[in-house]
Amino acid sequence: RAAVTTYLAILAYGRFRSIMIRSLSRRFTKGVLRQQRAYVLRCCTFSTELGSRSALTTPTEEQTMLTESVSKFAQAHVAPYVSEMDEASKLRPEILEKLFSEGLMGIEIPEEYGGAGMSFTDAILAIEELAKVDPSIAVIVDIQNTLVNLAFLTYGTEELKQKYLPRLATDTLASFCLSEASSGSDAFAMRTTATPTADGNGYIINGNKLWISNANEAGLFLIFANANPEAGYKGITAFVVERDTPGLIIGKKEDKLGIRASSTCELAFDGLEVSKDCILGEFGKGYKIAIETLNPGRIGIGAQMIGLAQGTYDAAMRYILDRKQFGQSVADFQGLQFAYAQAQTEIEAARLLVLNAAALRESDQPYIKEAAMAKLYW
């Protein structure tokens, strides 16, 4: 009898437990459903407030016109000479002239200084379109727009802006001279110095720079030198120097594996004398100019790589769609479909990183991490 009683008690407990679990489950499910319904309602309200907000990858009408124009320019004036320039490791001068005449070298420069007066994102889109055809041309445009022009716009006095921005927009290529043999990633370990002249009206720059893009064709150089080595990086100052200044020596041109039409050279400064008026920004604030200019520059590099990847992808797709094996296009084979689906997904992910970083910068929001991610992804 005791055993039967115990067995019945266990059954009763099991029944009670089952009923309680089902009851709690229904209550929990109802609670979750209520939360889900509330969340959907909030999302609907939020969506209504956003209205017809477009995706990051949806260009404005003006941006569509810009990218179409740049694409046509690249196909007509760059594409026929890509192989020739790569083999010769030399930029055709007429292409550089056309880049200026098309307004691609001063995209963000205001119209009052002779530029196009467009946005940072516009510059990024133009760089991507050029890189689809030739990354060498894209890097020339990138450095001019996202490094040099931006530095003058942000830190230049009105006098410097009036003097140089019209030239940068219309006929003068520039170089951003920061890296040295012992000063690459650690950019502020530089040894190039700027010593005050005897009369105190200028500085004498001595030292070397390595891997300086655009140097072979540049007419203007933004040179970073330490004018107060005792102060460490706080002595670094940015100087604007004309190509024909005595003491500025354009050294050997690097024989690179890629981007060969874009020159990369060594520079030497041997008693290069400049006036105080050549300082860009404040004395000793060159480190700030370098850091804050390189941040948007990373977004430009991301755009270059997206263009290169997309151009390569498009060329590959044309080939595999045309090539036939076993009576069908090789693009129909599942093994290849896996590969090109993955490639396009990665390109689109990279594009979103770049456009998001550009959008954050334009809206004056923090973007340094996003800019680094846009460059790192490749």
mmCIF file of C-alpha atoms in Angstrom:
data_model
loop_
_atom_site.group_PDB
_atom_site.id
_atom_site.type_symbol
_atom_site.label_atom_id
_atom_site.label_comp_id
_atom_site.label_asym_id
_atom_site.label_seq_id
_atom_site.Cartn_x
_atom_site.Cartn_y
_atom_site.Cartn_z
ATOM 1 C CA ARG A 1 0.000 0.000 0.000
ATOM 2 C CA ALA A 2 2.878 2.399 0.802
ATOM 3 C CA ALA A 3 4.420 1.679 -2.589
ATOM 4 C CA VAL A 4 1.124 2.350 -4.374
ATOM 5 C CA THR A 5 0.688 5.611 -2.439
ATOM 6 C CA THR A 6 4.189 6.738 -3.343
ATOM 7 C CA TYR A 7 3.611 5.862 -7.018
ATOM 8 C CA LEU A 8 0.336 7.828 -7.107
ATOM 9 C CA ALA A 9 2.043 10.801 -5.427
ATOM 10 C CA ILE A 10 4.767 10.773 -8.075
ATOM 11 C CA LEU A 11 2.161 10.650 -10.874
ATOM 12 C CA ALA A 12 0.249 13.534 -9.266
ATOM 13 C CA TYR A 13 3.428 15.595 -8.952
ATOM 14 C CA GLY A 14 4.318 14.868 -12.574
ATOM 15 C CA ARG A 15 0.843 15.876 -13.723
ATOM 16 C CA PHE A 16 0.968 19.079 -11.647
ATOM 17 C CA ARG A 17 4.470 19.898 -12.974
ATOM 18 C CA SER A 18 3.367 19.343 -16.565
ATOM 19 C CA ILE A 19 0.342 21.618 -16.111
ATOM 20 C CA MET A 20 2.491 24.335 -14.517
ATOM 21 C CA ILE A 21 5.119 24.164 -17.279
ATOM 22 C CA ARG A 22 2.444 24.453 -19.991
ATOM 23 C CA SER A 23 0.842 27.359 -18.166
ATOM 24 C CA LEU A 24 4.147 29.171 -17.707
ATOM 25 C CA SER A 25 5.088 28.412 -21.308
ATOM 26 C CA ARG A 26 1.831 29.949 -22.581
ATOM 27 C CA ARG A 27 2.349 32.994 -20.396
ATOM 28 C CA PHE A 28 5.972 33.313 -21.521
ATOM 29 C CA THR A 29 4.990 32.888 -25.178
ATOM 30 C CA LYS A 30 2.243 35.490 -24.841
ATOM 31 C CA GLY A 31 4.753 37.828 -23.202
ATOM 32 C CA VAL A 32 7.244 37.287 -25.989
ATOM 33 C CA LEU A 33 4.581 37.803 -28.617
ATOM 34 C CA ARG A 34 3.484 41.023 -26.929
ATOM 35 C CA GLN A 35 7.117 42.210 -26.922
ATOM 36 C CA GLN A 36 7.524 41.221 -30.570
ATOM 37 C CA ARG A 37 4.330 43.058 -31.563
ATOM 38 C CA ALA A 38 5.509 46.146 -29.665
ATOM 39 C CA TYR A 39 8.914 45.903 -31.366
ATOM 40 C CA VAL A 40 7.298 45.639 -34.812
ATOM 41 C CA LEU A 41 5.122 48.646 -34.046
ATOM 42 C CA ARG A 42 8.184 50.632 -32.962
ATOM 43 C CA CYS A 43 10.015 49.580 -36.140
ATOM 44 C CA CYS A 44 7.054 50.629 -38.257
ATOM 45 C CA THR A 45 6.949 53.981 -36.511
ATOM 46 C CA PHE A 46 10.705 54.411 -36.943
ATOM 47 C CA SER A 47 10.436 53.430 -40.605
ATOM 48 C CA THR A 48 7.671 55.969 -41.123
ATOM 49 C CA GLU A 49 9.784 58.660 -39.499
ATOM 50 C CA LEU A 50 12.682 57.823 -41.805
ATOM 51 C CA GLY A 51 10.419 58.141 -44.818
ATOM 52 C CA SER A 52 12.145 57.238 -48.066
ATOM 53 C CA ARG A 53 15.679 57.154 -46.719
ATOM 54 C CA SER A 54 17.852 55.407 -49.324
ATOM 55 C CA ALA A 55 20.557 52.798 -48.883
ATOM 56 C CA LEU A 56 24.208 53.790 -48.617
ATOM 57 C CA THR A 57 24.821 52.239 -52.012
ATOM 58 C CA THR A 58 22.042 54.237 -53.673
ATOM 59 C CA PRO A 59 23.669 57.291 -55.296
ATOM 60 C CA THR A 60 21.949 60.621 -55.729
ATOM 61 C CA GLU A 61 21.058 61.758 -59.221
ATOM 62 C CA GLU A 62 24.139 63.992 -59.274
ATOM 63 C CA GLN A 63 26.360 61.138 -58.102
ATOM 64 C CA THR A 64 24.962 58.863 -60.801
ATOM 65 C CA MET A 65 25.834 61.486 -63.397
ATOM 66 C CA LEU A 66 29.314 61.820 -61.886
ATOM 67 C CA THR A 67 30.085 58.089 -61.891
ATOM 68 C CA GLU A 68 28.769 57.678 -65.441
ATOM 69 C CA SER A 69 30.897 60.599 -66.590
ATOM 70 C CA VAL A 70 34.029 59.298 -64.860
ATOM 71 C CA SER A 71 33.423 55.797 -66.216
ATOM 72 C CA LYS A 72 33.131 57.101 -69.786
ATOM 73 C CA PHE A 73 36.265 59.200 -69.305
ATOM 74 C CA ALA A 74 38.226 56.215 -67.998
ATOM 75 C CA GLN A 75 37.121 53.947 -70.824
ATOM 76 C CA ALA A 76 37.864 56.541 -73.514
ATOM 77 C CA HIS A 77 41.089 58.131 -72.255
ATOM 78 C CA VAL A 78 42.682 55.643 -69.840
ATOM 79 C CA ALA A 79 41.751 52.096 -70.839
ATOM 80 C CA PRO A 80 43.560 52.142 -74.228
ATOM 81 C CA TYR A 81 46.884 52.909 -72.510
ATOM 82 C CA VAL A 82 46.758 50.848 -69.307
ATOM 83 C CA SER A 83 49.034 48.047 -70.545
ATOM 84 C CA GLU A 84 51.433 50.458 -72.206
ATOM 85 C CA MET A 85 51.802 52.602 -69.078
ATOM 86 C CA ASP A 86 52.175 49.549 -66.838
ATOM 87 C CA GLU A 87 54.939 48.056 -68.996
ATOM 88 C CA ALA A 88 56.769 51.376 -69.309
ATOM 89 C CA SER A 89 56.140 52.294 -65.663
ATOM 90 C CA LYS A 90 55.266 55.781 -66.852
ATOM 91 C CA LEU A 91 52.201 58.023 -66.831
ATOM 92 C CA ARG A 92 51.162 59.548 -70.148
ATOM 93 C CA PRO A 93 51.232 63.355 -69.627
ATOM 94 C CA GLU A 94 48.048 63.933 -71.620
ATOM 95 C CA ILE A 95 46.066 61.766 -69.199
ATOM 96 C CA LEU A 96 47.160 63.936 -66.288
ATOM 97 C CA GLU A 97 46.141 67.030 -68.271
ATOM 98 C CA LYS A 98 42.713 65.496 -68.936
ATOM 99 C CA LEU A 99 42.251 64.658 -65.259
ATOM 100 C CA PHE A 100 42.630 68.375 -64.513
ATOM 101 C CA SER A 101 40.426 69.524 -67.395
ATOM 102 C CA GLU A 102 37.688 67.106 -66.292
ATOM 103 C CA GLY A 103 37.738 68.613 -62.780
ATOM 104 C CA LEU A 104 38.825 65.358 -61.131
ATOM 105 C CA MET A 105 41.823 66.825 -59.329
ATOM 106 C CA GLY A 106 39.868 69.380 -57.307
ATOM 107 C CA ILE A 107 36.589 67.626 -56.530
ATOM 108 C CA GLU A 108 36.162 69.066 -53.023
ATOM 109 C CA ILE A 109 37.854 72.393 -53.719
ATOM 110 C CA PRO A 110 35.179 75.137 -53.647
ATOM 111 C CA GLU A 111 34.259 76.778 -56.928
ATOM 112 C CA GLU A 112 35.629 80.098 -55.696
ATOM 113 C CA TYR A 113 39.106 78.524 -55.843
ATOM 114 C CA GLY A 114 38.540 76.903 -59.229
ATOM 115 C CA GLY A 115 37.395 73.489 -58.002
ATOM 116 C CA ALA A 116 34.246 71.446 -58.570
ATOM 117 C CA GLY A 117 32.764 72.235 -55.152
ATOM 118 C CA MET A 118 31.516 68.686 -54.614
ATOM 119 C CA SER A 119 31.560 66.372 -51.585
ATOM 120 C CA PHE A 120 33.984 63.897 -50.047
ATOM 121 C CA THR A 121 31.720 60.999 -51.044
ATOM 122 C CA ASP A 122 31.755 62.291 -54.619
ATOM 123 C CA ALA A 123 35.547 62.086 -54.576
ATOM 124 C CA ILE A 124 35.368 58.530 -53.214
ATOM 125 C CA LEU A 125 32.966 57.469 -55.970
ATOM 126 C CA ALA A 126 35.196 58.989 -58.654
ATOM 127 C CA ILE A 127 38.249 57.183 -57.254
ATOM 128 C CA GLU A 128 36.408 53.852 -57.353
ATOM 129 C CA GLU A 129 35.325 54.360 -60.967
ATOM 130 C CA LEU A 130 38.866 55.188 -62.074
ATOM 131 C CA ALA A 131 40.304 52.200 -60.202
ATOM 132 C CA LYS A 132 37.997 49.849 -62.120
ATOM 133 C CA VAL A 133 40.056 50.704 -65.197
ATOM 134 C CA ASP A 134 43.494 51.586 -63.769
ATOM 135 C CA PRO A 135 44.396 51.852 -60.055
ATOM 136 C CA SER A 136 47.467 53.904 -61.021
ATOM 137 C CA ILE A 137 45.248 56.750 -62.190
ATOM 138 C CA ALA A 138 42.980 56.302 -59.178
ATOM 139 C CA VAL A 139 45.855 56.698 -56.704
ATOM 140 C CA ILE A 140 46.964 59.928 -58.410
ATOM 141 C CA VAL A 141 43.471 61.368 -58.024
ATOM 142 C CA ASP A 142 43.127 59.961 -54.506
ATOM 143 C CA ILE A 143 46.291 61.552 -53.113
ATOM 144 C CA GLN A 144 45.464 64.911 -54.665
ATOM 145 C CA ASN A 145 41.913 64.993 -53.320
ATOM 146 C CA THR A 146 41.905 63.163 -49.987
ATOM 147 C CA LEU A 147 45.367 64.170 -48.742
ATOM 148 C CA VAL A 148 46.836 67.336 -50.241
ATOM 149 C CA ASN A 149 43.720 69.324 -51.133
ATOM 150 C CA LEU A 150 42.106 68.402 -47.838
ATOM 151 C CA ALA A 151 45.164 69.557 -45.893
ATOM 152 C CA PHE A 152 45.073 72.971 -47.597
ATOM 153 C CA LEU A 153 41.312 73.312 -47.139
ATOM 154 C CA THR A 154 41.502 72.427 -43.446
ATOM 155 C CA TYR A 155 44.712 74.118 -42.309
ATOM 156 C CA GLY A 156 45.706 76.637 -44.950
ATOM 157 C CA THR A 157 45.551 80.369 -44.348
ATOM 158 C CA GLU A 158 43.452 82.338 -46.794
ATOM 159 C CA GLU A 159 46.656 83.485 -48.438
ATOM 160 C CA LEU A 160 47.850 79.910 -48.986
ATOM 161 C CA LYS A 161 44.417 78.865 -50.229
ATOM 162 C CA GLN A 162 44.302 81.711 -52.731
ATOM 163 C CA LYS A 163 47.803 80.900 -53.909
ATOM 164 C CA TYR A 164 47.666 77.116 -54.243
ATOM 165 C CA LEU A 165 44.101 75.763 -54.399
ATOM 166 C CA PRO A 166 43.435 77.154 -57.926
ATOM 167 C CA ARG A 167 46.633 75.481 -59.103
ATOM 168 C CA LEU A 168 45.834 72.201 -57.382
ATOM 169 C CA ALA A 169 42.429 72.207 -59.049
ATOM 170 C CA THR A 170 43.596 73.095 -62.552
ATOM 171 C CA ASP A 171 47.202 72.175 -63.391
ATOM 172 C CA THR A 172 49.522 71.263 -60.493
ATOM 173 C CA LEU A 173 50.000 67.750 -59.143
ATOM 174 C CA ALA A 174 51.152 67.477 -55.518
ATOM 175 C CA SER A 175 52.953 64.984 -53.290
ATOM 176 C CA PHE A 176 52.410 64.194 -49.610
ATOM 177 C CA CYS A 177 55.909 63.695 -48.168
ATOM 178 C CA LEU A 178 55.791 61.887 -44.822
ATOM 179 C CA SER A 179 57.440 58.432 -44.937
ATOM 180 C CA GLU A 180 61.145 57.791 -44.338
ATOM 181 C CA ALA A 181 63.389 54.730 -44.087
ATOM 182 C CA SER A 182 62.883 54.521 -40.312
ATOM 183 C CA SER A 183 59.545 56.293 -40.289
ATOM 184 C CA GLY A 184 56.843 54.242 -41.966
ATOM 185 C CA SER A 185 54.116 52.947 -39.664
ATOM 186 C CA ASP A 186 55.836 54.914 -36.899
ATOM 187 C CA ALA A 187 55.426 58.076 -38.955
ATOM 188 C CA PHE A 188 56.685 60.410 -36.240
ATOM 189 C CA ALA A 189 60.098 58.817 -35.854
ATOM 190 C CA MET A 190 61.252 61.030 -38.713
ATOM 191 C CA ARG A 191 64.787 62.317 -39.046
ATOM 192 C CA THR A 192 64.209 65.086 -41.584
ATOM 193 C CA THR A 193 64.904 68.382 -39.830
ATOM 194 C CA ALA A 194 64.030 72.024 -40.389
ATOM 195 C CA THR A 195 66.597 74.368 -38.828
ATOM 196 C CA PRO A 196 65.886 78.117 -38.453
ATOM 197 C CA THR A 197 67.856 80.360 -40.812
ATOM 198 C CA ALA A 198 70.334 82.869 -39.417
ATOM 199 C CA ASP A 199 67.943 85.780 -40.012
ATOM 200 C CA GLY A 200 65.039 83.910 -38.410
ATOM 201 C CA ASN A 201 62.800 84.377 -41.451
ATOM 202 C CA GLY A 202 62.789 80.801 -42.634
ATOM 203 C CA TYR A 203 64.031 77.237 -42.265
ATOM 204 C CA ILE A 204 66.602 74.985 -43.891
ATOM 205 C CA ILE A 205 65.354 71.458 -44.463
ATOM 206 C CA ASN A 206 67.726 68.495 -44.600
ATOM 207 C CA GLY A 207 66.921 64.809 -44.852
ATOM 208 C CA ASN A 208 65.314 62.160 -47.036
ATOM 209 C CA LYS A 209 61.868 60.787 -47.784
ATOM 210 C CA LEU A 210 61.014 57.404 -49.302
ATOM 211 C CA TRP A 211 58.087 55.939 -51.248
ATOM 212 C CA ILE A 212 56.622 59.329 -52.167
ATOM 213 C CA SER A 213 53.753 58.945 -54.630
ATOM 214 C CA ASN A 214 53.352 61.366 -57.568
ATOM 215 C CA ALA A 215 56.858 62.733 -56.931
ATOM 216 C CA ASN A 216 58.107 62.359 -60.498
ATOM 217 C CA GLU A 217 55.342 64.567 -61.937
ATOM 218 C CA ALA A 218 54.499 66.774 -58.933
ATOM 219 C CA GLY A 219 54.933 70.520 -59.023
ATOM 220 C CA LEU A 220 54.186 70.988 -55.333
ATOM 221 C CA PHE A 221 55.327 69.085 -52.238
ATOM 222 C CA LEU A 222 53.868 69.027 -48.735
ATOM 223 C CA ILE A 223 56.936 68.144 -46.672
ATOM 224 C CA PHE A 224 56.873 67.118 -43.012
ATOM 225 C CA ALA A 225 60.045 67.909 -41.061
ATOM 226 C CA ASN A 226 60.929 68.262 -37.394
ATOM 227 C CA ALA A 227 61.717 71.908 -36.606
ATOM 228 C CA ASN A 228 62.235 71.194 -32.898
ATOM 229 C CA PRO A 229 63.611 67.659 -32.363
ATOM 230 C CA GLU A 230 63.861 68.212 -28.600
ATOM 231 C CA ALA A 231 60.081 68.424 -28.483
ATOM 232 C CA GLY A 232 59.691 65.059 -30.193
ATOM 233 C CA TYR A 233 56.667 64.718 -32.447
ATOM 234 C CA LYS A 234 55.444 68.134 -31.276
ATOM 235 C CA GLY A 235 58.234 69.696 -33.299
ATOM 236 C CA ILE A 236 56.976 68.265 -36.589
ATOM 237 C CA THR A 237 55.863 71.006 -38.977
ATOM 238 C CA ALA A 238 54.356 70.900 -42.483
ATOM 239 C CA PHE A 239 56.011 72.972 -45.232
ATOM 240 C CA VAL A 240 54.698 73.789 -48.715
ATOM 241 C CA VAL A 241 57.544 73.607 -51.225
ATOM 242 C CA GLU A 242 57.645 74.306 -54.968
ATOM 243 C CA ARG A 243 59.357 71.774 -57.238
ATOM 244 C CA ASP A 244 61.991 74.207 -58.535
ATOM 245 C CA THR A 245 63.198 75.214 -55.036
ATOM 246 C CA PRO A 246 66.993 74.733 -54.796
ATOM 247 C CA GLY A 247 67.905 71.815 -52.565
ATOM 248 C CA LEU A 248 64.876 69.687 -53.484
ATOM 249 C CA ILE A 249 66.155 66.579 -55.278
ATOM 250 C CA ILE A 250 63.884 63.994 -56.921
ATOM 251 C CA GLY A 251 65.644 60.657 -56.493
ATOM 252 C CA LYS A 252 65.236 57.244 -58.035
ATOM 253 C CA LYS A 253 61.877 55.937 -59.121
ATOM 254 C CA GLU A 254 60.874 52.616 -57.563
ATOM 255 C CA ASP A 255 60.320 49.641 -59.890
ATOM 256 C CA LYS A 256 57.094 48.331 -58.394
ATOM 257 C CA LEU A 257 55.084 45.155 -58.925
ATOM 258 C CA GLY A 258 51.844 47.070 -59.416
ATOM 259 C CA ILE A 259 50.319 50.547 -59.805
ATOM 260 C CA ARG A 260 53.321 51.177 -62.019
ATOM 261 C CA ALA A 261 52.066 54.232 -63.913
ATOM 262 C CA SER A 262 51.945 56.100 -60.605
ATOM 263 C CA SER A 263 55.462 57.226 -59.731
ATOM 264 C CA THR A 264 56.916 56.387 -56.325
ATOM 265 C CA CYS A 265 60.238 58.114 -55.662
ATOM 266 C CA GLU A 266 62.863 58.922 -53.112
ATOM 267 C CA LEU A 267 63.310 62.596 -52.207
ATOM 268 C CA ALA A 268 66.415 64.284 -50.806
ATOM 269 C CA PHE A 269 66.563 67.687 -49.129
ATOM 270 C CA ASP A 270 70.017 69.253 -49.195
ATOM 271 C CA GLY A 271 69.942 72.712 -47.666
ATOM 272 C CA LEU A 272 66.382 73.269 -48.893
ATOM 273 C CA GLU A 273 65.545 76.795 -47.730
ATOM 274 C CA VAL A 274 61.935 77.872 -47.252
ATOM 275 C CA SER A 275 60.331 80.954 -45.730
ATOM 276 C CA LYS A 276 58.058 81.036 -42.690
ATOM 277 C CA ASP A 277 55.180 81.757 -45.031
ATOM 278 C CA CYS A 278 55.534 78.210 -46.392
ATOM 279 C CA ILE A 279 54.322 76.644 -43.136
ATOM 280 C CA LEU A 280 50.931 74.972 -43.493
ATOM 281 C CA GLY A 281 48.921 75.257 -40.304
ATOM 282 C CA GLU A 282 50.694 76.064 -37.051
ATOM 283 C CA PHE A 283 54.337 75.565 -36.190
ATOM 284 C CA GLY A 284 54.812 72.212 -34.458
ATOM 285 C CA LYS A 285 51.361 70.938 -35.471
ATOM 286 C CA GLY A 286 52.474 68.917 -38.465
ATOM 287 C CA TYR A 287 51.744 65.691 -36.572
ATOM 288 C CA LYS A 288 48.122 66.799 -36.189
ATOM 289 C CA ILE A 289 47.854 67.609 -39.898
ATOM 290 C CA ALA A 290 49.349 64.232 -40.828
ATOM 291 C CA ILE A 291 47.078 62.208 -38.536
ATOM 292 C CA GLU A 292 43.881 64.033 -39.389
ATOM 293 C CA THR A 293 44.636 63.944 -43.115
ATOM 294 C CA LEU A 294 45.580 60.270 -43.208
ATOM 295 C CA ASN A 295 42.242 59.285 -41.647
ATOM 296 C CA PRO A 296 40.106 60.262 -44.670
ATOM 297 C CA GLY A 297 42.975 59.049 -46.844
ATOM 298 C CA ARG A 298 42.285 55.521 -45.604
ATOM 299 C CA ILE A 299 38.763 55.757 -46.984
ATOM 300 C CA GLY A 300 40.239 56.745 -50.336
ATOM 301 C CA ILE A 301 42.508 53.684 -50.298
ATOM 302 C CA GLY A 302 39.459 51.532 -49.589
ATOM 303 C CA ALA A 303 37.735 53.054 -52.628
ATOM 304 C CA GLN A 304 40.788 52.298 -54.769
ATOM 305 C CA MET A 305 40.730 48.648 -53.764
ATOM 306 C CA ILE A 306 36.983 48.330 -54.321
ATOM 307 C CA GLY A 307 37.395 49.710 -57.825
ATOM 308 C CA LEU A 308 40.290 47.347 -58.548
ATOM 309 C CA ALA A 309 38.317 44.361 -57.225
ATOM 310 C CA GLN A 310 35.145 45.303 -59.106
ATOM 311 C CA GLY A 311 37.027 45.888 -62.343
ATOM 312 C CA THR A 312 38.752 42.517 -62.015
ATOM 313 C CA TYR A 313 35.463 40.826 -61.149
ATOM 314 C CA ASP A 314 33.694 42.356 -64.153
ATOM 315 C CA ALA A 315 36.481 41.233 -66.499
ATOM 316 C CA ALA A 316 36.414 37.712 -65.060
ATOM 317 C CA MET A 317 32.630 37.499 -65.377
ATOM 318 C CA ARG A 318 32.755 38.500 -69.037
ATOM 319 C CA TYR A 319 35.238 35.699 -69.651
ATOM 320 C CA ILE A 320 33.443 32.906 -67.811
ATOM 321 C CA LEU A 321 30.118 33.882 -69.378
ATOM 322 C CA ASP A 322 31.664 33.614 -72.853
ATOM 323 C CA ARG A 323 33.745 30.468 -72.316
ATOM 324 C CA LYS A 324 31.904 27.236 -73.105
ATOM 325 C CA GLN A 325 32.645 23.726 -71.843
ATOM 326 C CA PHE A 326 30.506 20.611 -72.221
ATOM 327 C CA GLY A 327 27.963 22.587 -74.226
ATOM 328 C CA GLN A 328 27.361 25.348 -71.673
ATOM 329 C CA SER A 329 28.885 28.486 -70.202
ATOM 330 C CA VAL A 330 31.368 27.708 -67.442
ATOM 331 C CA ALA A 331 29.526 30.312 -65.367
ATOM 332 C CA ASP A 332 26.722 27.763 -65.046
ATOM 333 C CA PHE A 333 28.898 25.298 -63.153
ATOM 334 C CA GLN A 334 28.056 25.336 -59.468
ATOM 335 C CA GLY A 335 31.688 25.255 -58.355
ATOM 336 C CA LEU A 336 32.345 28.563 -60.138
ATOM 337 C CA GLN A 337 29.053 30.013 -58.934
ATOM 338 C CA PHE A 338 30.188 29.523 -55.344
ATOM 339 C CA ALA A 339 33.396 31.421 -56.128
ATOM 340 C CA TYR A 340 31.940 34.435 -57.890
ATOM 341 C CA ALA A 341 29.032 34.740 -55.465
ATOM 342 C CA GLN A 342 31.511 34.892 -52.586
ATOM 343 C CA ALA A 343 33.685 37.419 -54.442
ATOM 344 C CA GLN A 344 30.799 39.767 -55.165
ATOM 345 C CA THR A 345 29.595 39.501 -51.567
ATOM 346 C CA GLU A 346 33.013 40.540 -50.271
ATOM 347 C CA ILE A 347 33.210 43.445 -52.719
ATOM 348 C CA GLU A 348 29.797 44.684 -51.638
ATOM 349 C CA ALA A 349 30.729 44.353 -47.959
ATOM 350 C CA ALA A 350 33.875 46.409 -48.576
ATOM 351 C CA ARG A 351 31.887 49.030 -50.478
ATOM 352 C CA LEU A 352 29.485 49.409 -47.551
ATOM 353 C CA LEU A 353 32.404 49.899 -45.157
ATOM 354 C CA VAL A 354 33.854 52.624 -47.377
ATOM 355 C CA LEU A 355 30.574 54.439 -47.994
ATOM 356 C CA ASN A 356 29.646 54.261 -44.317
ATOM 357 C CA ALA A 357 32.980 55.784 -43.281
ATOM 358 C CA ALA A 358 32.549 58.522 -45.899
ATOM 359 C CA ALA A 359 29.008 59.249 -44.712
ATOM 360 C CA LEU A 360 30.143 59.480 -41.091
ATOM 361 C CA ARG A 361 32.908 61.910 -42.031
ATOM 362 C CA GLU A 362 30.533 64.117 -44.011
ATOM 363 C CA SER A 363 28.063 64.236 -41.120
ATOM 364 C CA ASP A 364 30.815 65.258 -38.668
ATOM 365 C CA GLN A 365 30.512 62.034 -36.677
ATOM 366 C CA PRO A 366 33.430 59.961 -35.368
ATOM 367 C CA TYR A 367 34.768 57.848 -38.223
ATOM 368 C CA ILE A 368 38.411 56.983 -37.461
ATOM 369 C CA LYS A 369 37.658 53.352 -36.570
ATOM 370 C CA GLU A 370 35.374 52.956 -39.578
ATOM 371 C CA ALA A 371 38.014 54.461 -41.896
ATOM 372 C CA ALA A 372 40.609 52.000 -40.602
ATOM 373 C CA MET A 373 38.170 49.116 -41.057
ATOM 374 C CA ALA A 374 37.457 50.209 -44.637
ATOM 375 C CA LYS A 375 41.168 50.015 -45.419
ATOM 376 C CA LEU A 376 41.863 46.907 -43.320
ATOM 377 C CA TYR A 377 39.123 44.825 -44.974
ATOM 378 C CA TRP A 378 41.274 44.441 -48.077
#
